[in-house]
CSV table of C-alpha atoms in Angstrom, one decimal:
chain,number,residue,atom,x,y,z
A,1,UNK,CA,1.6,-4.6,72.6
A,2,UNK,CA,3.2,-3.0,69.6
A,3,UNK,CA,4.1,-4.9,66.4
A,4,UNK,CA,6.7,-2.9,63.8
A,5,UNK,CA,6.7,-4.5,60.4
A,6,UNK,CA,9.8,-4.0,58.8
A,7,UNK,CA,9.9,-4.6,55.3
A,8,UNK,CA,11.9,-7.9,53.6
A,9,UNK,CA,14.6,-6.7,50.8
A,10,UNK,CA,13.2,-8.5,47.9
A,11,UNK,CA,15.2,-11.4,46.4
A,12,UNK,CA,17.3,-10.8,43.2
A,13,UNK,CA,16.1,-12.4,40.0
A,14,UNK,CA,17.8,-15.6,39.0
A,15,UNK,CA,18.3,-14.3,35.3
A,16,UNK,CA,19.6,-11.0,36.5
A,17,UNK,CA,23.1,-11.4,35.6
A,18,UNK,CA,21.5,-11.5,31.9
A,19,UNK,CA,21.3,-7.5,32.0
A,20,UNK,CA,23.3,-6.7,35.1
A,21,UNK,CA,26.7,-7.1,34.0
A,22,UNK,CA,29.2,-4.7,32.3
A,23,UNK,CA,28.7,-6.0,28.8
A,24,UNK,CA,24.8,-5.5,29.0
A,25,UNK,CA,25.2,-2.2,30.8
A,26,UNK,CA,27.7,-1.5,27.6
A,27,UNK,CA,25.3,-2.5,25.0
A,28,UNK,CA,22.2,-0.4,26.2
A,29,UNK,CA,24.6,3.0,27.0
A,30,UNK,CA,25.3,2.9,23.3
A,31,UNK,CA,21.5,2.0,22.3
A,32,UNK,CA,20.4,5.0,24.1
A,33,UNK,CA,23.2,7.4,23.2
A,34,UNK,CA,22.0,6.0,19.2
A,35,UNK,CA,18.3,6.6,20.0
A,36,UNK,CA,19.6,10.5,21.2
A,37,UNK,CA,21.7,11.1,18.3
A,38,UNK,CA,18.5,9.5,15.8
A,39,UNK,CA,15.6,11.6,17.6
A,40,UNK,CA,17.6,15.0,17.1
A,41,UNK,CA,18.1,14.3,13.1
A,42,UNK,CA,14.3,15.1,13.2
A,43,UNK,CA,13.6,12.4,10.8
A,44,UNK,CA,10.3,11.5,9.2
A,45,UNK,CA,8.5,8.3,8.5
A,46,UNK,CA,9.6,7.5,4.9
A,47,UNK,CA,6.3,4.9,4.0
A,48,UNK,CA,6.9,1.7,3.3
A,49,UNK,CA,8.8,-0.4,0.5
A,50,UNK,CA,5.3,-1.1,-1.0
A,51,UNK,CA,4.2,2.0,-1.5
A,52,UNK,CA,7.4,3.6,-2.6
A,53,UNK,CA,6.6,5.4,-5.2
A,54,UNK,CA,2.7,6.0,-4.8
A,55,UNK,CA,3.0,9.8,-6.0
A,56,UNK,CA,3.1,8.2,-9.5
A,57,UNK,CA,2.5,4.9,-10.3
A,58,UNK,CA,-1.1,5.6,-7.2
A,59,UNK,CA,-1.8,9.2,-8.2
A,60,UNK,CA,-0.6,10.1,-11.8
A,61,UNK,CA,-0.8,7.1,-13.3
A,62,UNK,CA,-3.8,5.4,-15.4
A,63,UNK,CA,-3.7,1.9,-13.8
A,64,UNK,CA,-5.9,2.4,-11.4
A,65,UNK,CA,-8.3,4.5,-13.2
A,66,UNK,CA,-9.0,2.7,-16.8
A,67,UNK,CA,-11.3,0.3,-17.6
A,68,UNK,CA,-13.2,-0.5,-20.8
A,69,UNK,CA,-17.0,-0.4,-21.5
A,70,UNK,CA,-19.5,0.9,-19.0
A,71,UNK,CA,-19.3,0.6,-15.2
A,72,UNK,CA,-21.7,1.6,-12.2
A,73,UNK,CA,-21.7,2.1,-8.5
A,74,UNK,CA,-23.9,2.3,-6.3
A,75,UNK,CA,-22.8,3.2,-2.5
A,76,UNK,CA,-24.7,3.6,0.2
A,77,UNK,CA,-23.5,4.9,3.4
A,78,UNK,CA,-25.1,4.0,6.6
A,79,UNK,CA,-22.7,5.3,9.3
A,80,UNK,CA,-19.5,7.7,9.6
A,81,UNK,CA,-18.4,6.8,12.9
A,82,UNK,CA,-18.0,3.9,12.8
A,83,UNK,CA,-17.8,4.2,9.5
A,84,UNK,CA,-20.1,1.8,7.5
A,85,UNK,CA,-21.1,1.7,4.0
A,86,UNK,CA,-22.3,-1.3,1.3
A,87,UNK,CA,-21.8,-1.1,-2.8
A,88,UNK,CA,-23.2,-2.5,-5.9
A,89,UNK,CA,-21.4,-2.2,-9.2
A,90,UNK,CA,-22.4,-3.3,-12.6
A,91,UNK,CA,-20.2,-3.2,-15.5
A,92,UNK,CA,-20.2,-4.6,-18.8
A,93,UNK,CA,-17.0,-4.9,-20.9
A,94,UNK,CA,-13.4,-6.5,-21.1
A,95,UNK,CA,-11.9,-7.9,-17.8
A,96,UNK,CA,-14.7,-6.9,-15.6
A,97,UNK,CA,-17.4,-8.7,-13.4
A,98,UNK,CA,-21.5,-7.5,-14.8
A,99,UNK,CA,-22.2,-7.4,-10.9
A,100,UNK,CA,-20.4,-7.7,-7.7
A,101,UNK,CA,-21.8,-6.9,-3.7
A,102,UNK,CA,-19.6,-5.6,-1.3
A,103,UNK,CA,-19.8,-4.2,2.4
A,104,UNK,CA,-17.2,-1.9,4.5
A,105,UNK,CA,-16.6,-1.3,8.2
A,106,UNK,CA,-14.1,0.4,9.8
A,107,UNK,CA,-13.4,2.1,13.5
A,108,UNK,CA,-10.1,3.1,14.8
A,109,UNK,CA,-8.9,-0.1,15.4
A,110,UNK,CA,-10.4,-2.3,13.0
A,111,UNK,CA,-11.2,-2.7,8.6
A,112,UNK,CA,-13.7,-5.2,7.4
A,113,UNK,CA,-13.9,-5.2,3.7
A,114,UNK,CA,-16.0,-7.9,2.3
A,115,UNK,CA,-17.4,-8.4,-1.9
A,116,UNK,CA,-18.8,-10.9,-4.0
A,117,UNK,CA,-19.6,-10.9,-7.5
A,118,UNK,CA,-22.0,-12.9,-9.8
A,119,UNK,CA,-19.4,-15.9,-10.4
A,120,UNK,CA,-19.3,-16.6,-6.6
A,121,UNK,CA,-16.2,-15.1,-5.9
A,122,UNK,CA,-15.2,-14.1,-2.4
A,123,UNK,CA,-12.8,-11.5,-1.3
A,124,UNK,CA,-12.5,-10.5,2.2
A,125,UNK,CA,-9.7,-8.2,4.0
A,126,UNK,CA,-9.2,-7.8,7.7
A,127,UNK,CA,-7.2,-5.6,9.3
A,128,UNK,CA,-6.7,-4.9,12.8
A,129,UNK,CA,-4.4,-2.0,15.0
A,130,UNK,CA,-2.5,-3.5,18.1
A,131,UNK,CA,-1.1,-0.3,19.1
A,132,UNK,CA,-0.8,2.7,17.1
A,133,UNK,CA,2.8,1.3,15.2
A,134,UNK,CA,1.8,-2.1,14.9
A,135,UNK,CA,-1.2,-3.3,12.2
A,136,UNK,CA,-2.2,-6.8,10.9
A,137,UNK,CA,-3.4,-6.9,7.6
A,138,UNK,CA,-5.1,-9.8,6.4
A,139,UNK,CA,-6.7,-10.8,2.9
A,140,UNK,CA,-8.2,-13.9,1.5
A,141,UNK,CA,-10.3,-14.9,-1.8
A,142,UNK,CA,-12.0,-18.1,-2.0
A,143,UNK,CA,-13.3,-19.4,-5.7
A,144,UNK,CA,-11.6,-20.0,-8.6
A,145,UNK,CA,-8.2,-18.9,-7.4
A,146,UNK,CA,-7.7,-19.6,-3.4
A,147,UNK,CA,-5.6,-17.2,-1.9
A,148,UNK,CA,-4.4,-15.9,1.7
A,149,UNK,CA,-2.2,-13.1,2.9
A,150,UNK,CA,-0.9,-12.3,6.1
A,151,UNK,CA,1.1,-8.8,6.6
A,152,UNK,CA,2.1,-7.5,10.1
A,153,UNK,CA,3.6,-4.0,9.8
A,154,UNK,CA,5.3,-1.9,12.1
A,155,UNK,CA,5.9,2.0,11.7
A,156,UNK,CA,8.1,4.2,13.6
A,157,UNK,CA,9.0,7.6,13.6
A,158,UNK,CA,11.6,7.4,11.0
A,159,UNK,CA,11.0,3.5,9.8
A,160,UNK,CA,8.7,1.1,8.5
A,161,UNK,CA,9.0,-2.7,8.8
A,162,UNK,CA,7.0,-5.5,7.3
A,163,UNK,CA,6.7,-9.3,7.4
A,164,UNK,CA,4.2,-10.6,4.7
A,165,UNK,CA,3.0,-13.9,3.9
A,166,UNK,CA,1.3,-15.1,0.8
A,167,UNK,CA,-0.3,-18.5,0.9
A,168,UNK,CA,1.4,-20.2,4.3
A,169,UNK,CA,1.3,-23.6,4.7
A,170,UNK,CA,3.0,-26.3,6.7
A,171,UNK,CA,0.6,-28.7,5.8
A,172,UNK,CA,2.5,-31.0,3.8
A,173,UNK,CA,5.3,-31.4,6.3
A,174,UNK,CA,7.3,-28.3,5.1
A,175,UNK,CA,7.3,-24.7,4.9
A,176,UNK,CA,5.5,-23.8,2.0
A,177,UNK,CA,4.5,-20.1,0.3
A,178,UNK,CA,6.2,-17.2,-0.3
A,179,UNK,CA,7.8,-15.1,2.6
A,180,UNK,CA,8.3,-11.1,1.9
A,181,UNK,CA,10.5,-9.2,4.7
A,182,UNK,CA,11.1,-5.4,4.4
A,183,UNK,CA,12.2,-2.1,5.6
A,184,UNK,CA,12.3,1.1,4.6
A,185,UNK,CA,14.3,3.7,7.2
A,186,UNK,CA,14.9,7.4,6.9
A,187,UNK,CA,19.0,8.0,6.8
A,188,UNK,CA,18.8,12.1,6.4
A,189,UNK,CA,15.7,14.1,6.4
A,190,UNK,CA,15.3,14.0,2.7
A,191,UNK,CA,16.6,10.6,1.8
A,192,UNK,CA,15.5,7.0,2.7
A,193,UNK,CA,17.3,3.5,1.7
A,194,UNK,CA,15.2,0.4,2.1
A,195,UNK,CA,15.9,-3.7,1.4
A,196,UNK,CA,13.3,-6.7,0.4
A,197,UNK,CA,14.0,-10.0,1.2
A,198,UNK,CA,11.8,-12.3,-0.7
A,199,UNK,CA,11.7,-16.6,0.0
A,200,UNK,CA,9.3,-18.7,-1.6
A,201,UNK,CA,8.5,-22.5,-2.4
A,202,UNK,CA,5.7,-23.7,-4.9
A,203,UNK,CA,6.4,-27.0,-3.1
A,204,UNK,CA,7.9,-29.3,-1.3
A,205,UNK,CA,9.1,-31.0,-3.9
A,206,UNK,CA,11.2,-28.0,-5.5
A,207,UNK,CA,14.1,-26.4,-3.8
A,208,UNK,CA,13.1,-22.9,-2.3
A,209,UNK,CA,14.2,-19.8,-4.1
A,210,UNK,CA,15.4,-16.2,-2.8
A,211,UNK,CA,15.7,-13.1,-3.7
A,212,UNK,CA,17.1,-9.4,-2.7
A,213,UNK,CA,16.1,-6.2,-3.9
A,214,UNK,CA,17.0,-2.6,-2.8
A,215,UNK,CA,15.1,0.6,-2.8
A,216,UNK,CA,16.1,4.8,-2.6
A,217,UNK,CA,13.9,7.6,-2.5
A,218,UNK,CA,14.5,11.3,-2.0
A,219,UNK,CA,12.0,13.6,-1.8
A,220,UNK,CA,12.7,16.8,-1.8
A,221,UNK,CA,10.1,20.1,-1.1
A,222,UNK,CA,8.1,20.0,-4.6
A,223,UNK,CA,9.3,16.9,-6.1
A,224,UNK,CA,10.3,13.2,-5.5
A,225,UNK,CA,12.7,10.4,-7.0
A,226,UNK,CA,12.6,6.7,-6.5
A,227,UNK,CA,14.5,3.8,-7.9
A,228,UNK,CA,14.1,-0.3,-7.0
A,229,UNK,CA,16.6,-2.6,-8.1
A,230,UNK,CA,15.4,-6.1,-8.0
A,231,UNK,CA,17.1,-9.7,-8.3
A,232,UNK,CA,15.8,-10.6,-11.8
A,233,UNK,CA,17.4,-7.8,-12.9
A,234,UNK,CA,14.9,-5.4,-13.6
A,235,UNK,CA,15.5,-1.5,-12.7
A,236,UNK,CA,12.2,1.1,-12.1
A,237,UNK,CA,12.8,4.2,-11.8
A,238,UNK,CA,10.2,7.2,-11.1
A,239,UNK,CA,10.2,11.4,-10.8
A,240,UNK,CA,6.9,12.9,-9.4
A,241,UNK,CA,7.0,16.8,-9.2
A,242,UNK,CA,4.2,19.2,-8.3
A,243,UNK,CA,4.3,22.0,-10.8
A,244,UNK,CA,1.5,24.1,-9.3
A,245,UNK,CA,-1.4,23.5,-6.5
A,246,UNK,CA,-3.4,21.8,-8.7
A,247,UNK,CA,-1.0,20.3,-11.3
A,248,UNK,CA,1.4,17.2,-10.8
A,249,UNK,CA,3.6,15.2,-13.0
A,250,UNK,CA,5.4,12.0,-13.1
A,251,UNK,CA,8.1,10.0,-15.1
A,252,UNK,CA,7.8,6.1,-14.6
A,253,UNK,CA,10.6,3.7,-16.0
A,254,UNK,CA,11.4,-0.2,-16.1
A,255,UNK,CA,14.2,-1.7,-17.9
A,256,UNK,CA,14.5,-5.7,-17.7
A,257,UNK,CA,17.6,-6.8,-18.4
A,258,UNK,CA,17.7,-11.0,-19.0
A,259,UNK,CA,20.6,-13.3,-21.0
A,260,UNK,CA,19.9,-14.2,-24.5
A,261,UNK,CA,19.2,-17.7,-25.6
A,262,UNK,CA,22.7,-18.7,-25.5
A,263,UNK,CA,22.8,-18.1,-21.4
A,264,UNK,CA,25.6,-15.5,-19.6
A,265,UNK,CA,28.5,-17.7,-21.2
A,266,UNK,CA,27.9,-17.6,-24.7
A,267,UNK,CA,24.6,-15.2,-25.7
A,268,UNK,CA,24.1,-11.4,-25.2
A,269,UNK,CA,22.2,-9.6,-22.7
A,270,UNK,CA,18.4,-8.6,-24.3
A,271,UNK,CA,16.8,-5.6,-23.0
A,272,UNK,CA,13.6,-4.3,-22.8
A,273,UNK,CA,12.1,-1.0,-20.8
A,274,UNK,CA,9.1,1.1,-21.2
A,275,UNK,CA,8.7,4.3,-20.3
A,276,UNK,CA,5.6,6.7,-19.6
A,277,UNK,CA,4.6,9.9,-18.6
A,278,UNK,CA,1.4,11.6,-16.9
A,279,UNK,CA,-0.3,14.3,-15.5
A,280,UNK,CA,-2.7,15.1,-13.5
A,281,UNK,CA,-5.1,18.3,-13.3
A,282,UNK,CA,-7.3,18.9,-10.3
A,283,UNK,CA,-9.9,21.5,-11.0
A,284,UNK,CA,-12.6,22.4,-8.6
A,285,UNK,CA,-15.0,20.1,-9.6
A,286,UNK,CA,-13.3,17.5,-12.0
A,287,UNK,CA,-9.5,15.7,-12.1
A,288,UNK,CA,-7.9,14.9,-15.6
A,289,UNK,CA,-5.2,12.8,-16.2
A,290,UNK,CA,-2.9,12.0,-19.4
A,291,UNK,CA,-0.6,9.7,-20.4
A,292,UNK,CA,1.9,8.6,-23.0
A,293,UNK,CA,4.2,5.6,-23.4
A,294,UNK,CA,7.1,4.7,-25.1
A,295,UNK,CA,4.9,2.1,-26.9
A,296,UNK,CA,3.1,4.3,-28.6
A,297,UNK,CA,0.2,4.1,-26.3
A,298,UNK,CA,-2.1,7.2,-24.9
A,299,UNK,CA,-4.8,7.3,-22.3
A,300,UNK,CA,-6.5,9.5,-20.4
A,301,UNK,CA,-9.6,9.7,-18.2
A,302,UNK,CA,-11.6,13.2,-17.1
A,303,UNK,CA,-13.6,12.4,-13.7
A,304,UNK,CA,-16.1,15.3,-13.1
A,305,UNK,CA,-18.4,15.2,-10.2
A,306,UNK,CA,-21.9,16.8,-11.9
A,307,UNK,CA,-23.8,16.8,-8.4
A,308,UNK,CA,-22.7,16.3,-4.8
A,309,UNK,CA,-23.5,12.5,-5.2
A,310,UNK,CA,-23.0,12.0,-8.3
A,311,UNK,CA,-19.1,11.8,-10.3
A,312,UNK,CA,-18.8,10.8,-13.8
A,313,UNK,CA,-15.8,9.6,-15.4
A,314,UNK,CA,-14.7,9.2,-19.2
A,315,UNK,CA,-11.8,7.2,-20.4
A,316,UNK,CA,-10.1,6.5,-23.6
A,317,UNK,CA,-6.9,4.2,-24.3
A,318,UNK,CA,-5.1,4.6,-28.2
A,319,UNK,CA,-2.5,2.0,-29.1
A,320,UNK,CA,-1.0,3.9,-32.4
A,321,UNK,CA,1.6,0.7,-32.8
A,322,UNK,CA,-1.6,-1.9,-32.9
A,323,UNK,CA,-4.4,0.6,-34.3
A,324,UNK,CA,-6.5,-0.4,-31.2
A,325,UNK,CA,-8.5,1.9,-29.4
A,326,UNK,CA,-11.0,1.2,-26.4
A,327,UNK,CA,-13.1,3.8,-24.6
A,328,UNK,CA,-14.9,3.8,-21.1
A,329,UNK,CA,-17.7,5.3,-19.2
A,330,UNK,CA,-18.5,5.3,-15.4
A,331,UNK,CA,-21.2,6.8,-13.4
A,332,UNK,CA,-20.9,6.3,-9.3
A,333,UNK,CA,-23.4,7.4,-7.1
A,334,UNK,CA,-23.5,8.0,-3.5
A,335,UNK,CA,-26.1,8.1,-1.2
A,336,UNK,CA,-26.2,8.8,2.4
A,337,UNK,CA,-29.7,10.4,3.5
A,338,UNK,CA,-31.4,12.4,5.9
A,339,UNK,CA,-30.0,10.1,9.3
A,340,UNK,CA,-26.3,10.1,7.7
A,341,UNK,CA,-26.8,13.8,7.7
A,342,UNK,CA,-27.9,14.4,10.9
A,343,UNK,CA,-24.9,12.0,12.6
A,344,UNK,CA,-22.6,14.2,10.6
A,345,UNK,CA,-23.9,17.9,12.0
A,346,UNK,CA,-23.9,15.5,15.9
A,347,UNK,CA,-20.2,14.7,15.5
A,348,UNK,CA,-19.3,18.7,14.7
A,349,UNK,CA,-15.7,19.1,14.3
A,350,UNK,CA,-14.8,15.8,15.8
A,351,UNK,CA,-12.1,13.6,13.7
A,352,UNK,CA,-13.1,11.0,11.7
A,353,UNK,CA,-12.0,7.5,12.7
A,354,UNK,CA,-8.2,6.5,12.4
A,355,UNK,CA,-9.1,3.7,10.0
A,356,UNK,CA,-6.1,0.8,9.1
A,357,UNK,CA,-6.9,0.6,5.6
């Protein structure tokens, strides 16, 4: 006997009118025709709202770098892939810790980051890669000062979103916490136009409070421009420019502009701004950087590496308005060893691990 199967037409979904209808069919012709149009502009990622203007206020400026007093650190790494290292600094000075522990892991889809100093506080970050656009980034200190933060960003080829969460809590029968949103998107190849969103309530019993601020940056081939206007009316501008291979400079600004005693009605506007400039010279075996406010106030700091594991670094900060001067020294010292060398010669030309930092 012979048996012929013939196949059953399978049964339409019961939600497919929701994208089988003329409007729907409407509405994705023109997404795709946008996506087209978009993917032959060629444009680039432009960063994030965040990180806006990192070329000065991350590389040329002294922020990051000063510190007062003397400072040590000690790193030891035990792995490159995955990569895995522990620290010990000791300091002694203004505004610093005399010791503090902390441990770092990272692979291509995951950042562990974890430290403890002598007063017990606990600092922790965790971040982890869904896909290769989407990250969580998570950070949270236990001790004197409790705090959480939740980020999830997104990043496509000519955008960057973000949703970040500082302290969330609906504990008390409310929303609690303050609520960032942002995005930064690439409208020509050399400029980018971005918007924060920012909502935020101490507590449930005070009314919630928001707040909108808007971002530009061009950059062009050897130098880049950013401003940020935000709700409280403050204005930052900043000009980063390469001047040679190994020599970059950078303007930052901020004007805050607030009403007087007598309110918007019947007092003036009072305005206050600073303004400071830096450079930066990388030499083959040492960086220097300089700068000078409006305030009167000039710092720099020369970072010199004497030995493959070893890099010194030497600041000084002179407030000619206050007659103050402070002065700093660091040492850092890393170590890796005979089995870190080894993994590194075994892994050849391979590339090192993605890592979300």
């Amino acid at each position: 006997m012979a048996f012929s199967l013939e196949s059953q037409p399978s049964r339409p979904s019961p939600l497919g009118f929701l994208t089988a209808n003329p409007i729907a069919n409407a509405v994705s012709d023109a997404y795709k025709s946008f996506s087209e149009r978009r993917a032959k502009l060629g444009l680039s990622n432009p960063g994030t709202v965040e990180s806006i203007a990192k070329e000065v206020q991350r590389e040329v400026s002294l922020a990051n770098y000063m510190h007062t007093g003397i400072r040590a650190d000690l790193t030891k790494a035990v792995s490159l892939s995955p990569l895995f290292q522990v620290s010990h600094q000791f300091a002694m000075g203004e505004h610093q810790n005399p010791y503090a522990f902390a441990g770092l892991f990272g692979t291509n889809k995951v950042f562990l980051q974890g430290s403890m100093d002598n007063s017990g506080m606990l600092s922790t970050r965790f971040n982890y890669r869904w896909t290769p656009s989407l990250v969580t980034k998570s950070q949270f200190q236990i001790g004197s000062q409790d705090m959480a933060s939740i980020e999830h960003e997104y990043t496509g080829s000519d955008f960057t979103s973000s949703v970040k969460m500082l302290n969330p809590s609906y504990l008390e029968g409310g929303l609690t916490g303050i609520y960032i949103l942002s995005h930064l998107q690439s409208v020509t190849r050399k400029l980018a136009l971005g918007i924060e969103a920012v909502w935020q309530r101490a507590a449930l019993n005070q009314p919630p409070e928001s707040a909108l601020s808007y971002c530009a940056k061009y950059k062009s081939d050897d130098w880049i421009a950013t401003a940020q206007l935000h709700a409280q009316g403050a204005l930052n501008a900043t000009y980063w420019r390469k001047l040679s291979d190994k020599v970059q400079a950078g303007v930052d600004m901020t004007l805050q502009v607030a009403p007087g005693p007598g309110g918007l009605m019947g007092g003036s506007l009072q305005k206050e701004g600073i303004t400071s400039v830096g450079v930066k010279y990388d030499f083959r075996m040492s960086t220097f950087r300089a700068q000078v406010d409006s305030k009167g106030k000039l710092g720099c700091i020369l970072e010199k590496r004497v030995a493959p594991p070893v890099m010194m670094s030497f600041c000084a900060d002179v407030d000619h308005f206050s007659q103050s001067a402070k002065v700093g020294l660091g040492i850092s010292i890393e170590a890796g060893g005979d089995e870190l060398q080894e993994q590194q010669e075994a892994l050849g030309a391979q590339a090192s691990p993605n890592i979300p930092f």
